[in-house]
Each structure stands twice: as structure tokens, then as C-alpha cells.
Amino acid sequence: MSDEKKPTEEQSRRGFIKFWAGILGAIAGAFPVLAGLTMVLDPLRKTGSKGKLVRVTDLKALSNDGVPRVFPVMADRTDAWNKFPEVRIGAVFLRRTDEDIVTAFNVSCPHLGCAVDYSNSSEKPEFFCPCHNSQFELDGKVKNPDSTQSPRGMDSLEVDIQKLEQGEVWINFQNFQPNKPEKIPLG
Amino acid sequence: MKKALDWLNNRTGWRGLLKEALYENIPGGSRWRYIWGSTLTFAFFIQIVTGVILWMAYSPSSQTAWESVYFIQNEMWGGWFIRGMHHYTAQAMIILLVLHTMQVVIDGAYKAPREVNFWFGIGLMAIVMGLGLTGYLLPWDQKGFWATKVATNLVAAVPFVGPDLQKILIGGTEYGHQTLTRFFAIHAGVLPGLMIFFIAGHVYLFRRHGITPKEPLKGKDEGFWPEQILKDAVACLAVLAVILYFVIRHHGAPLSAPADPSEQFSAARPEWYYLFLFQLLKYTSAFWGAIVIPGVLMVVVCLMPFFGKWKLGHRFNLGLLSCLMIGAMLLHWLAINEDANSEHHQHALHDAHEKAERAIILAGAPAGIPSSGAVSLLQKDPKIQGARLFSKHCASCHRYDGHDGTGSGTTVKILLKEGDSIASIAEDRGMTIDEILQKNSLDQDQVKNGIQLKVNFKPSAADLKDFASREWLERLLIHDHYISPEYFGGTKFISGKMSKFLKKLDESDAEDLAKVAATLSAQAQLPYQVEIDAQDTELITKGEELLVDDFACIDCHQFVEPDDEASAPDLTGYGSTEWLTAIIADPAHGRFYGSKNDRMPSFGKDNKLTEIEIGLIVDWLRRDFYEPDEGTNSRAH
């Protein structure tokens, strides 16, 4: 106990050194990591497509029989540094139920994004997701809520009425956040 | 918390490990001279962090490497900063390695029993050099491509297995996708892996033998933590500050034009820390300069711990190290000096910079980068290719703003022949005698027959900068300009009908002639005159009346209305893309100069230039190419 004063002085000197060694060491170590975070977080500034009005097909090409058919969606696409003119950016089901009534669904399953199939093997034709067995009516509604995991029906896409009158099928193509009860556009 | 840490300690013994790592005794206390190892470890840490982050955005293939690096450098958040840090830390590592080696040798820390650790250090140096070499290629730009090509060709100089080794390294006989995938794997996988292994060994052996204290001891013993660590941390921050200075000053790292095997790149040089080897290869064969001499020197350096055992061994080693350093610096200086004094190299640097800048502008244009890669952007760019084609095919007669289109070719060398005097040459070249003497660093009495003189280029056809613009045509329609070398002074048209016609006009016609010039210029539909052409419809209509009626240009020229008897060049669509393409293809066609054509070759008709090449020249002359809006920054190096 008689040496109480001396260690205190030494302790405070060492405390000072420890403090600054720790602080400066931490700054040096953290700097590259924190600086690097900017690049890692770069994708956050990307906003998704707010929807693109695209021509899918001629109305003539679509039989008036209510059977859904898959069509590719073509549009210009920017992928990081590349710009691709007129490439396939997705696919839609088109279904013509009357002379001038066409409905469009994004093929992407609203559950977790697998591509939904059209199945006419059962008595009643339906949309059927091959991944987690979600089932949808032909109008897009969830078919068997007890066994279907998807929280919402198929994502319908807006069909341009004016273009339809001119004999062409144009749709507002969009992707939506999966696994949400509401349709929230991606981005 | 303490409980949890105790639990973990009980299972892992981490406290012991930490204690082992931090509480190393430093005889004589902490010192600034011991910081180098830690700064190197810190630099390696920066490289690992920035390298992994760059990895997230880099794409190694010959159509995407440059493009992804462009994207990192110019488009991504903080991309230029991280890339700059990686680039300049790599260079800092070389300097720190040299300093560390010097400290080790000077303090005698290489001597027994630390021989193996010294060799580990040499191994680490080789790995760092390898990382620098492989990293240089990854952006797949002209600089990296051509410099690395030399480096990999040196591999072929290895006896017996050289050519096979080279094939294995570059993934075939030619540079391509596989070269990049291999170099990337070596750069980001093999070498860092080896480096971690070597650092572990180096630190283990260092701890096993302890620090080599500098005698006499400065004070009482201290610990690695916290005393030495404080000094190390300050040093690391200082290193970081220097790196950041360069990163910010150069806005990241350089990126030259996309690699193009068909495009000469005379500015090719390795990274500065390889310049001494580069220079050595100018004096010796590849086998000696790249294999034998560096190999022998490495072996000698590795033997230093054994030399150290002799009585004067340590001094010998200090001398050896000094000789190596001075030799490398001398070679380095020779290389830099040679380049600085080489007009050819300076021109190549200028050319490289221009193309790099242009490539970056085109990559950022709204049309973006096609999937064929950015290299095609430059190959199809009128601004770059038009100028080069002009310089090659047109500039022996024509000028572009006084030069050959690329900014050079303003001076030519001629022989002073019998009968010539410096005065006659001066007059011929539009120079004064003093100008000639000054240009050639000569005195009047040194000028004699047979001497070679640098003089101004003498054009024999028109200067085509701003061809068919209003200003260009306004000047053309003034007789004094018409007969000057700037227009037709070097051609037989100097005394033709047009010349005589213009001679008759006077200043009172100037205003009307300007209107005619505006009318003719509107025919060209120049992209940079679109706005004023649209505004001045009245002026242009008036000019048309003057052209047809008052000046009666249509007596000789065809204008709008077909005229089979026209004897001078067609003014319909004058200077337009179609018109220019046609006249370059065949100036001797009846629509243009016909039989009066003065020496201009029929480039298209005689297949001297392809349609695409003529198109590039035409677009370049008309400035019909992409330019960013003013105020857009370009960041080429």
C-alpha cells in the first residue's frame, strides 16, 4: 500500500497510451472498411422499373378462347454498364376472354418468384406454381387458400385499351415485391 | 458479459492468444524504427478489404473487364475512391517493403538465427511484386494489356519450359478471356493465399526469435501493447494519409482506353517499380535481363545471412544493398529521363490520354456500351478515327486548323539544295529567316548546302477545319483568302475562273457574299449549325436569290436544279454527308471537278479507302459525333 502513488502515475501514463493506441488503431482499421461500405451499398440507389408500356403482340395472334398463353416481353434493358436494345426482360400470360377483353398476368409467382405454369390437366384449368404448389384461378385469384402459400393472387398488368382498339396488345410491364399481401412495385 | 467471455475463454482460450499477441516484450522500449512491419500488415489489410469490395463489381472477361472497371471508377458510389486506394496502397507497399528491408539489413536483423525469417521476407516481396504485375492487367486497358504482354513474353525466355509456362499462364497462345480469368485467380486467390501463409510464418518466426533491438538500448523494456502499437498506429495513419492524398489528387486510379490488339500503344510502360527491369531489357537479352540477372541477384540477397557471419560480412551486406538500390534507381532514372526527352513518347502519351478520355466519354454517352464491349466504341468513333485517317490519307496536302488532324505534322524536314537560299526557303514556307534559324538552333554562317532544316509544312490544298461552315465559306469568298494556302493557294485553281470572278468583287459585296455563304452552308446541314440555320431562314432565302441571280453562280455550278452543262463543283447539298462522301470517293467525277481535278485521288473509286473509312472522315469533318453537354466532367488519365 506504500507504493500507491507511483503505480498511479505509471498507470495514468499507460492509460493515456492505451487510450490513444486503441483509438488510432481502431480508426486505421475501420477506415478502409467504412469507405468500402459506400461501394457495397451502391445498389441501394437503384430504383426499379416504374413500369414500361410495351407492345407484346397483335390482337390477331391471340385466340378468343380464354386460354392463357405465355408471351415474352421485349424492351431496352440497362444492365450496369451495358445497354441492350430490345431484349427479353420477362414474360406474361395473355388471356383473351372476349373480342376486346384481354387480361395480362406477370408469370412471376407472387409467392417467391418462380415462373407459374398454366395447367389444363385437371378438370378445371388453373395456374399452378411448380415450386411451392400455389394454385390460382384463371382470373388470377388464389385457388385453394388453405394449401396455397402465396399471400395474394397473380399480378395482373394493365392492358392499354386504346392500343387494343387498334388491334395491338400493349401492357404496362412491372414486377412486384413477392410474398406481400399487397402489390408493391419493385424499386 | 464477463460471464459470456469467461465461457468463451474456457472453450477457446482466446485470452491467452490475445495476451500472446499483444504482450510481446520489446527490449529497450518501443521505437519508431520498428514500425515498418506493422505498416506493411496494415497496407495488406487495406488491400484485402478494398480488393474484396472491388471483386464485388469486377467482371473478368475481355468484353467486360474494362467496362466493369469503368463502371466502378465513374458510376458507382465511392468506386473511384476504393479503386484509388487499392491502386496507391499497392504502390505504398513497394516503398514500405524497401524501407522494411533496409531497416532489417541495417539493424542486422537478418543474421542467425533469423535466416529463415529473412527468406520469408524475400518471399513476401516476390509475392507483392507478383500481385502488382497481375493486377496491372485486370482493367484490360491499353496500358495494362501491352505492358503485361511484354511481361508474359519474358516468361517464354525461361529455358526449356518457357513457352509452355507462358501458355499455361495466359490460358493459350493469345490474350483473351482465359488470360483474365487466370490472372484474376492468381491476383485474388493464389497470391493473397500465399501471402497470408508467408505473413503467418514471418510473424511466427519473428515472435519466436523476438525483435532485434537496436543497440545501445534506449530505455527500459516496454510492451508491444500499448507503447509500440501507439507508434505503429500513428505510422499507419500517416501511410493512410499519404495514400489518400494521391487518391484524391488523381480522383482514383488511371484507366486508359480499352485494350485493342490492333491498336499500337507506344506509351506502354510497366508500373514505376518495374521500370528498372524495363530499362535493363534495353541493354541485355530477355534471357539475361529478365531471368539470369534478377535470379542471381535474388540468390545473392538470400545468402546475405551467411555473408553476415564473416568479420566484415555486415558491412559487405550494407554495401551490397546500397549497390542494388543505387543500381535500380539509376536504371529507373535512365528510363524516366529517356521518356521525358523523347518526342515520340510524349506524343504517344498525349495520344493515349486523348483516347482514354474519349473512351470514357463514349462509355458514358446515352447509347451506352454495347455487349461487344467498349473497344468497338473507339473503333467506330469519327472523332478519333476520322482524325487519324485524315492524318494518314489527306494531310499530305490538306490541313486541319494548320495541323494534320491529330495535332502534329506542323513541321517537316527538308534538305537545303544547291540554288536554294535560306531567304527563298523562308519566303516559300511563310517564315522569317530568324524563325528558321531559331527552329533549327543554327547561326546564319552554319547554313550551307546539304544541311537538313526543320521548316513549316507547306499545304497544297485547303484547310478543312470547319469545312462548309458559314465562317469558312465567308472567308473562301474573299479573293485574298481564296488564293492563300488556307484555301486554293497551293492548287492550280489559284488562277482559275472562280479566282478571277472573286477578284472583280469589292468590299461593297461583302454583306451579300455573307448571305450567299449562309445559304451554301445551310446546304451542309452541319450538326453544330442546326440552330442558326433554323433561325435565319430569311437570310438563307435572300442568299439563294443572290446566288442564283445577282452573282449568277449557276453559270458554272449546279445548284438545286439539275444542270448537265455545269463546269464547276455541284453546290447542291454542298458539304453535306452525301456530298462529302461522294467527292472523297471520286473528285474527278463530272459532278465535282471533272477533268479539272487537281491531284486529289479518287479514294473510293480506286479503293484507297473503304466506305466506312470515308464515312468516318466525313463525320469527323462535319463534327457529326457524340459530345457530352458542357460541364460534364471527364476523368481520364
mmCIF file of N, CA and C in Angstrom, chain B residues 387-427:
data_model
loop_
_atom_site.group_PDB
_atom_site.id
_atom_site.type_symbol
_atom_site.label_atom_id
_atom_site.label_comp_id
_atom_site.label_asym_id
_atom_site.label_seq_id
_atom_site.Cartn_x
_atom_site.Cartn_y
_atom_site.Cartn_z
ATOM 1 N N ALA B 387 -9.926 11.627 -87.490
ATOM 2 C CA ALA B 387 -8.712 12.434 -87.411
ATOM 3 C C ALA B 387 -7.493 11.616 -87.850
ATOM 4 N N ARG B 388 -7.448 10.364 -87.405
ATOM 5 C CA ARG B 388 -6.293 9.521 -87.757
ATOM 6 C C ARG B 388 -6.261 9.216 -89.243
ATOM 7 N N LEU B 389 -7.440 8.936 -89.809
ATOM 8 C CA LEU B 389 -7.495 8.631 -91.247
ATOM 9 C C LEU B 389 -7.135 9.866 -92.061
ATOM 10 N N PHE B 390 -7.588 11.032 -91.594
ATOM 11 C CA PHE B 390 -7.269 12.287 -92.268
ATOM 12 C C PHE B 390 -5.756 12.484 -92.282
ATOM 13 N N SER B 391 -5.168 12.238 -91.106
ATOM 14 C CA SER B 391 -3.726 12.432 -90.980
ATOM 15 C C SER B 391 -2.962 11.497 -91.929
ATOM 16 N N LYS B 392 -3.487 10.303 -92.093
ATOM 17 C CA LYS B 392 -2.801 9.297 -92.905
ATOM 18 C C LYS B 392 -3.013 9.525 -94.405
ATOM 19 N N HIS B 393 -4.243 9.880 -94.785
ATOM 20 C CA HIS B 393 -4.580 9.902 -96.213
ATOM 21 C C HIS B 393 -4.749 11.294 -96.810
ATOM 22 N N CYS B 394 -5.026 12.289 -96.005
ATOM 23 C CA CYS B 394 -5.357 13.611 -96.554
ATOM 24 C C CYS B 394 -4.309 14.669 -96.243
ATOM 25 N N ALA B 395 -3.584 14.453 -95.101
ATOM 26 C CA ALA B 395 -2.777 15.547 -94.568
ATOM 27 C C ALA B 395 -1.484 15.792 -95.337
ATOM 28 N N SER B 396 -1.207 14.988 -96.379
ATOM 29 C CA SER B 396 -0.018 15.314 -97.154
ATOM 30 C C SER B 396 -0.296 16.533 -98.035
ATOM 31 N N CYS B 397 -1.561 16.875 -98.251
ATOM 32 C CA CYS B 397 -1.915 18.095 -98.996
ATOM 33 C C CYS B 397 -2.749 19.048 -98.134
ATOM 34 N N HIS B 398 -3.785 18.476 -97.488
ATOM 35 C CA HIS B 398 -4.712 19.312 -96.715
ATOM 36 C C HIS B 398 -4.200 19.542 -95.300
ATOM 37 N N ARG B 399 -4.780 20.554 -94.669
ATOM 38 C CA ARG B 399 -4.520 20.825 -93.255
ATOM 39 C C ARG B 399 -5.829 20.827 -92.501
ATOM 40 N N TYR B 400 -5.736 20.692 -91.204
ATOM 41 C CA TYR B 400 -6.909 20.853 -90.343
ATOM 42 C C TYR B 400 -6.481 21.796 -89.232
ATOM 43 N N ASP B 401 -6.935 23.028 -89.322
ATOM 44 C CA ASP B 401 -6.515 24.052 -88.369
ATOM 45 C C ASP B 401 -4.986 24.154 -88.300
ATOM 46 N N GLY B 402 -4.359 23.987 -89.451
ATOM 47 C CA GLY B 402 -2.901 24.130 -89.522
ATOM 48 C C GLY B 402 -2.119 22.862 -89.243
ATOM 49 N N HIS B 403 -2.784 21.817 -88.694
ATOM 50 C CA HIS B 403 -2.049 20.572 -88.410
ATOM 51 C C HIS B 403 -2.613 19.409 -89.223
ATOM 52 N N ASP B 404 -2.176 18.206 -88.881
ATOM 53 C CA ASP B 404 -2.558 17.053 -89.710
ATOM 54 C C ASP B 404 -3.813 16.343 -89.213
ATOM 55 N N GLY B 405 -4.530 16.982 -88.329
ATOM 56 C CA GLY B 405 -5.757 16.378 -87.814
ATOM 57 C C GLY B 405 -5.551 15.807 -86.432
ATOM 58 N N THR B 406 -4.326 15.358 -86.140
ATOM 59 C CA THR B 406 -4.066 14.786 -84.823
ATOM 60 C C THR B 406 -3.295 15.761 -83.939
ATOM 61 N N GLY B 407 -3.030 16.952 -84.469
ATOM 62 C CA GLY B 407 -2.323 17.958 -83.664
ATOM 63 C C GLY B 407 -0.848 18.045 -83.978
ATOM 64 N N SER B 408 -0.344 17.123 -84.807
ATOM 65 C CA SER B 408 1.088 17.216 -85.135
ATOM 66 C C SER B 408 1.258 17.438 -86.644
ATOM 67 N N GLY B 409 2.459 17.245 -87.117
ATOM 68 C CA GLY B 409 2.729 17.378 -88.552
ATOM 69 C C GLY B 409 2.856 18.814 -89.015
ATOM 70 N N THR B 410 3.088 19.738 -88.071
ATOM 71 C CA THR B 410 3.200 21.136 -88.492
ATOM 72 C C THR B 410 4.597 21.451 -88.998
ATOM 73 N N THR B 411 5.563 20.582 -88.669
ATOM 74 C CA THR B 411 6.945 20.818 -89.086
ATOM 75 C C THR B 411 7.412 19.666 -89.970
ATOM 76 N N VAL B 412 8.164 20.002 -91.016
ATOM 77 C CA VAL B 412 8.769 18.945 -91.852
ATOM 78 C C VAL B 412 10.259 19.221 -91.998
ATOM 79 N N LYS B 413 10.999 18.177 -92.375
ATOM 80 C CA LYS B 413 12.434 18.360 -92.584
ATOM 81 C C LYS B 413 12.711 18.408 -94.077
ATOM 82 N N ILE B 414 13.497 19.377 -94.503
ATOM 83 C CA ILE B 414 13.873 19.432 -95.922
ATOM 84 C C ILE B 414 15.392 19.603 -96.035
ATOM 85 N N LEU B 415 15.912 19.253 -97.200
ATOM 86 C CA LEU B 415 17.347 19.425 -97.449
ATOM 87 C C LEU B 415 17.571 20.755 -98.149
ATOM 88 N N LEU B 416 18.569 21.481 -97.718
ATOM 89 C CA LEU B 416 18.914 22.735 -98.389
ATOM 90 C C LEU B 416 19.728 22.365 -99.635
ATOM 91 N N LYS B 417 19.076 22.528 -100.791
ATOM 92 C CA LYS B 417 19.722 22.097 -102.042
ATOM 93 C C LYS B 417 20.467 23.257 -102.692
ATOM 94 N N GLU B 418 21.287 22.895 -103.654
ATOM 95 C CA GLU B 418 22.007 23.936 -104.363
ATOM 96 C C GLU B 418 21.002 24.842 -105.068
ATOM 97 N N GLY B 419 21.251 26.101 -105.014
ATOM 98 C CA GLY B 419 20.314 27.035 -105.649
ATOM 99 C C GLY B 419 19.306 27.590 -104.671
ATOM 100 N N ASP B 420 19.091 26.855 -103.563
ATOM 101 C CA ASP B 420 18.183 27.353 -102.520
ATOM 102 C C ASP B 420 18.955 28.286 -101.595
ATOM 103 N N SER B 421 18.290 29.281 -101.112
ATOM 104 C CA SER B 421 18.897 30.082 -100.052
ATOM 105 C C SER B 421 17.940 30.077 -98.880
ATOM 106 N N ILE B 422 18.460 30.389 -97.733
ATOM 107 C CA ILE B 422 17.574 30.384 -96.567
ATOM 108 C C ILE B 422 16.461 31.414 -96.745
ATOM 109 N N ALA B 423 16.785 32.489 -97.488
ATOM 110 C CA ALA B 423 15.772 33.517 -97.724
ATOM 111 C C ALA B 423 14.646 32.983 -98.614
ATOM 112 N N SER B 424 15.038 32.234 -99.647
ATOM 113 C CA SER B 424 13.998 31.712 -100.555
ATOM 114 C C SER B 424 13.142 30.674 -99.835
ATOM 115 N N ILE B 425 13.775 29.887 -98.991
ATOM 116 C CA ILE B 425 13.017 28.886 -98.228
ATOM 117 C C ILE B 425 12.071 29.594 -97.252
ATOM 118 N N ALA B 426 12.591 30.633 -96.624
ATOM 119 C CA ALA B 426 11.761 31.372 -95.665
ATOM 120 C C ALA B 426 10.517 31.906 -96.359
ATOM 121 N N GLU B 427 10.700 32.436 -97.540
ATOM 122 C CA GLU B 427 9.551 33.010 -98.248
ATOM 123 C C GLU B 427 8.564 31.913 -98.641
#
